[in-house]
Amino acid sequence: MALNARLDHRNPLVFDTHELGRRPGALQRLTRMIDAPRDLGIQGVIGVPEGAPVELDLRLESVMEGVLVTGTARASAKGECVRCLEPLEQVLEADFQEMFSYPDADDRGRPKAEPVDDAEDDEDTLFLEDGLFDLEPVLRDAVVLALPMQPVCQDDCPGLCSECGARLADDPDHHHDAVDIRWAALQGLAGSLEDGEKDELSGAEPGVDEKQEK
């Protein structure tokens, strides 16, 4: 992508690499507790609530092209079980690694490539800006990859009854008497015939048969 928009060092997800320097091999370890930004996770499925604490453990390594950032984010994610629709909460641990390049990386000893259409590569490249980098896009990608697309409250959650919607975990013996659909129509027809015969018998007038015989 193009160079980052002007970064604000007061943003808790913006980090300063000036102490690290530009000597290849230099290392720096950082730990920071931040408030989760908005929409951190899989929207409508599961995610870290806005403002919830997120612990970041980072390892910054200076290399020829820039700064290699390796880290882990830990937080508590909340969502809804896809089987029984009950609220759930799970511990999230997302690992990530990303290179933040120096804007002048190609002028620092790395051979320049032959002229090619590398617009796609530029879109995927993250740059340092005045020694600062923004971790938010990397954190978002890592959290999405670490979260389940179909979260469940427990691996063997039985879900809901398909007929009445009851939560099966609350009543393991819950069931409905099954009616074979192949016989349902015949049962209905038999019931109609029985009702019709009863109506005919109850509506017959006394002596009708005798009059017909005469």
Short mmCIF file of C-alpha atoms in Angstrom, two decimals:
data_model
loop_
_atom_site.label_atom_id
_atom_site.label_comp_id
_atom_site.label_asym_id
_atom_site.label_seq_id
_atom_site.Cartn_x
_atom_site.Cartn_y
_atom_site.Cartn_z
CA MET A 1 0.00 0.00 0.00
CA ALA A 2 1.03 3.60 -0.14
CA LEU A 3 2.76 5.19 2.82
CA ASN A 4 0.62 5.24 5.91
CA ALA A 5 -1.46 8.29 6.67
CA ARG A 6 0.09 10.50 9.29
CA LEU A 7 0.41 8.32 12.39
CA ASP A 8 -0.38 9.55 15.89
CA HIS A 9 2.12 8.31 18.48
CA ARG A 10 -0.59 8.68 21.14
CA ASN A 11 -2.59 5.88 19.52
CA PRO A 12 -2.00 2.76 21.68
CA LEU A 13 -1.65 0.64 18.52
CA VAL A 14 1.08 2.86 17.07
CA PHE A 15 4.63 1.86 18.07
CA ASP A 16 7.90 3.75 17.93
CA THR A 17 11.02 1.98 16.63
CA HIS A 18 13.55 4.77 17.16
CA GLU A 19 15.10 3.05 20.20
CA LEU A 20 15.59 -0.07 18.11
CA GLY A 21 17.71 1.77 15.56
CA ARG A 22 18.44 0.61 12.04
CA ARG A 23 21.25 -1.80 12.80
CA PRO A 24 20.29 -5.25 11.46
CA GLY A 25 19.96 -7.79 14.26
CA ALA A 26 18.92 -5.34 16.96
CA LEU A 27 16.02 -6.60 19.09
CA GLN A 28 13.40 -4.99 21.31
CA ARG A 29 10.65 -6.66 23.34
CA LEU A 30 7.49 -4.79 24.31
CA THR A 31 4.40 -5.58 26.36
CA ARG A 32 1.39 -3.33 26.19
CA MET A 33 -2.21 -3.52 27.44
CA ILE A 34 -4.70 -1.74 25.19
CA ASP A 35 -8.46 -1.30 24.88
CA ALA A 36 -9.91 -3.28 21.99
CA PRO A 37 -10.85 -1.14 18.99
CA ARG A 38 -14.31 -1.31 17.49
CA ASP A 39 -15.36 -4.38 15.45
CA LEU A 40 -12.36 -6.52 16.43
CA GLY A 41 -13.37 -9.98 15.24
CA ILE A 42 -15.91 -11.58 12.91
CA GLN A 43 -18.81 -9.18 12.74
CA GLY A 44 -22.14 -10.68 13.80
CA VAL A 45 -20.49 -13.95 14.89
CA ILE A 46 -17.81 -13.54 17.56
CA GLY A 47 -15.29 -10.89 18.56
CA VAL A 48 -13.58 -8.91 21.30
CA PRO A 49 -15.99 -6.29 22.69
CA GLU A 50 -14.99 -2.70 22.10
CA GLY A 51 -12.98 -1.40 25.05
CA ALA A 52 -12.17 -4.87 26.42
CA PRO A 53 -8.53 -5.37 27.53
CA VAL A 54 -6.13 -6.83 24.97
CA GLU A 55 -2.63 -7.85 26.04
CA LEU A 56 0.09 -7.49 23.41
CA ASP A 57 3.51 -9.17 23.59
CA LEU A 58 5.78 -7.95 20.79
CA ARG A 59 9.24 -8.73 19.50
CA LEU A 60 10.73 -6.09 17.19
CA GLU A 61 13.74 -7.06 15.09
CA SER A 62 15.68 -4.71 12.86
CA VAL A 63 16.50 -6.15 9.42
CA MET A 64 17.91 -4.70 6.23
CA GLU A 65 14.49 -3.92 4.72
CA GLY A 66 12.76 -2.64 7.85
CA VAL A 67 11.40 -3.93 11.15
CA LEU A 68 10.06 -7.46 11.55
CA VAL A 69 7.30 -7.53 14.17
CA THR A 70 6.38 -10.83 15.80
CA GLY A 71 3.77 -10.98 18.53
CA THR A 72 0.81 -12.46 20.35
CA ALA A 73 -2.49 -10.84 21.30
CA ARG A 74 -4.52 -12.22 24.21
CA ALA A 75 -8.10 -11.26 25.01
CA SER A 76 -11.55 -12.62 25.81
CA ALA A 77 -13.91 -12.99 22.86
CA LYS A 78 -17.70 -13.10 23.11
CA GLY A 79 -20.29 -14.41 20.70
CA GLU A 80 -23.22 -16.77 20.27
CA CYS A 81 -23.26 -20.54 19.88
CA VAL A 82 -24.32 -21.40 16.33
CA ARG A 83 -26.14 -24.52 17.56
CA CYS A 84 -28.11 -23.46 20.63
CA LEU A 85 -27.84 -19.64 20.24
CA GLU A 86 -26.67 -19.22 23.85
CA PRO A 87 -24.06 -16.52 24.67
CA LEU A 88 -20.50 -17.82 24.89
CA GLU A 89 -17.09 -16.53 25.89
CA GLN A 90 -13.70 -17.94 25.00
CA VAL A 91 -10.06 -17.08 25.51
CA LEU A 92 -8.43 -15.69 22.39
CA GLU A 93 -4.72 -16.00 21.61
CA ALA A 94 -3.72 -14.72 18.18
CA ASP A 95 -0.15 -14.95 16.84
CA PHE A 96 1.12 -12.73 14.05
CA GLN A 97 4.23 -11.68 12.18
CA GLU A 98 4.57 -8.74 9.83
CA MET A 99 7.31 -6.81 8.08
CA PHE A 100 7.15 -3.01 8.20
CA SER A 101 9.46 -1.75 5.47
CA TYR A 102 11.60 1.37 5.39
CA PRO A 103 10.36 3.74 2.67
CA ASP A 104 13.92 3.74 1.25
CA ALA A 105 14.45 -0.02 1.63
CA ASP A 106 15.59 -0.48 -1.98
CA ASP A 107 18.31 2.13 -1.47
CA ARG A 108 19.81 0.32 1.54
CA GLY A 109 21.63 -2.50 -0.16
CA ARG A 110 18.75 -4.57 -1.54
CA PRO A 111 19.06 -4.97 -5.33
CA LYS A 112 16.32 -3.25 -7.25
CA ALA A 113 14.11 -5.59 -9.25
CA GLU A 114 13.66 -5.29 -12.96
CA PRO A 115 10.78 -2.95 -13.87
CA VAL A 116 7.59 -4.97 -13.60
CA ASP A 117 3.99 -4.32 -12.75
CA ASP A 118 4.25 -4.70 -8.97
CA ALA A 119 1.15 -2.71 -8.01
CA GLU A 120 -0.26 -5.77 -6.23
CA ASP A 121 2.91 -6.16 -4.15
CA ASP A 122 2.76 -2.48 -3.17
CA GLU A 123 -0.82 -2.98 -1.96
CA ASP A 124 0.36 -5.69 0.46
CA THR A 125 3.36 -3.76 1.78
CA LEU A 126 3.26 -1.97 5.13
CA PHE A 127 5.68 0.91 5.67
CA LEU A 128 7.26 2.63 8.63
CA GLU A 129 6.52 6.35 8.88
CA ASP A 130 9.14 8.39 10.68
CA GLY A 131 10.04 5.28 12.66
CA LEU A 132 6.41 4.56 13.62
CA PHE A 133 4.16 1.67 12.61
CA ASP A 134 0.45 1.02 13.07
CA LEU A 135 -0.30 -2.50 14.36
CA GLU A 136 -4.10 -2.28 14.02
CA PRO A 137 -4.51 -3.83 10.53
CA VAL A 138 -2.17 -6.69 11.49
CA LEU A 139 -4.02 -7.25 14.76
CA ARG A 140 -7.40 -7.34 13.02
CA ASP A 141 -6.25 -9.94 10.49
CA ALA A 142 -4.69 -12.09 13.21
CA VAL A 143 -7.80 -12.02 15.41
CA VAL A 144 -10.11 -12.99 12.53
CA LEU A 145 -7.87 -15.95 11.65
CA ALA A 146 -7.70 -17.09 15.29
CA LEU A 147 -11.47 -17.02 15.89
CA PRO A 148 -13.84 -19.86 14.87
CA MET A 149 -16.18 -19.14 11.98
CA GLN A 150 -18.85 -21.27 13.70
CA PRO A 151 -18.37 -20.92 17.47
CA VAL A 152 -20.02 -23.46 19.80
CA CYS A 153 -20.50 -23.32 23.56
CA GLN A 154 -19.11 -26.86 23.79
CA ASP A 155 -17.91 -29.37 21.22
CA ASP A 156 -20.82 -31.76 21.81
CA CYS A 157 -23.56 -29.11 22.02
CA PRO A 158 -26.74 -30.86 20.75
CA GLY A 159 -28.34 -27.58 19.66
CA LEU A 160 -32.07 -26.92 19.52
CA CYS A 161 -35.05 -29.16 18.84
CA SER A 162 -35.95 -28.79 15.17
CA GLU A 163 -39.67 -29.03 15.98
CA CYS A 164 -40.20 -26.81 19.01
CA GLY A 165 -36.87 -24.98 19.45
CA ALA A 166 -36.18 -26.32 22.96
CA ARG A 167 -32.52 -26.36 24.07
CA LEU A 168 -31.61 -30.04 24.04
CA ALA A 169 -28.75 -29.69 26.52
CA ASP A 170 -31.28 -28.73 29.20
CA ASP A 171 -33.41 -31.84 28.55
CA PRO A 172 -31.43 -34.78 27.13
CA ASP A 173 -34.59 -36.93 27.02
CA HIS A 174 -36.55 -34.38 25.01
CA HIS A 175 -38.30 -35.91 22.00
CA HIS A 176 -41.47 -35.87 19.97
CA ASP A 177 -43.46 -38.93 18.85
CA ALA A 178 -42.62 -39.33 15.22
CA VAL A 179 -45.38 -40.02 12.70
CA ASP A 180 -44.43 -41.73 9.46
CA ILE A 181 -45.53 -39.32 6.76
CA ARG A 182 -46.38 -42.28 4.51
CA TRP A 183 -49.22 -43.24 6.90
CA ALA A 184 -50.27 -39.76 7.99
CA ALA A 185 -52.60 -39.26 4.99
CA LEU A 186 -54.20 -42.69 5.44
CA GLN A 187 -54.74 -42.03 9.13
CA GLY A 188 -56.47 -38.77 8.29
CA LEU A 189 -58.63 -40.48 5.68
CA ALA A 190 -59.58 -43.26 8.09
CA GLY A 191 -60.57 -40.71 10.69
CA SER A 192 -62.75 -38.86 8.17
CA LEU A 193 -64.52 -42.09 7.17
CA GLU A 194 -65.19 -43.00 10.79
CA ASP A 195 -66.64 -39.57 11.50
CA GLY A 196 -68.82 -39.79 8.39
CA GLU A 197 -70.23 -43.18 9.36
CA LYS A 198 -71.07 -41.90 12.83
CA ASP A 199 -72.88 -38.91 11.36
CA GLU A 200 -74.94 -41.13 9.05
CA LEU A 201 -75.95 -43.46 11.85
CA SER A 202 -76.88 -40.64 14.20
CA GLY A 203 -78.89 -38.84 11.49
CA ALA A 204 -81.03 -41.81 10.32
CA GLU A 205 -84.80 -41.56 11.14
CA PRO A 206 -86.49 -44.49 12.92
CA GLY A 207 -88.59 -46.72 10.68
CA VAL A 208 -87.06 -45.52 7.41
CA ASP A 209 -86.02 -49.04 6.45
CA GLU A 210 -89.44 -50.40 7.31
CA LYS A 211 -91.19 -47.82 5.06
CA GLN A 212 -88.85 -48.64 2.18
CA GLU A 213 -89.74 -52.37 2.52
CA LYS A 214 -93.51 -51.58 2.37
#
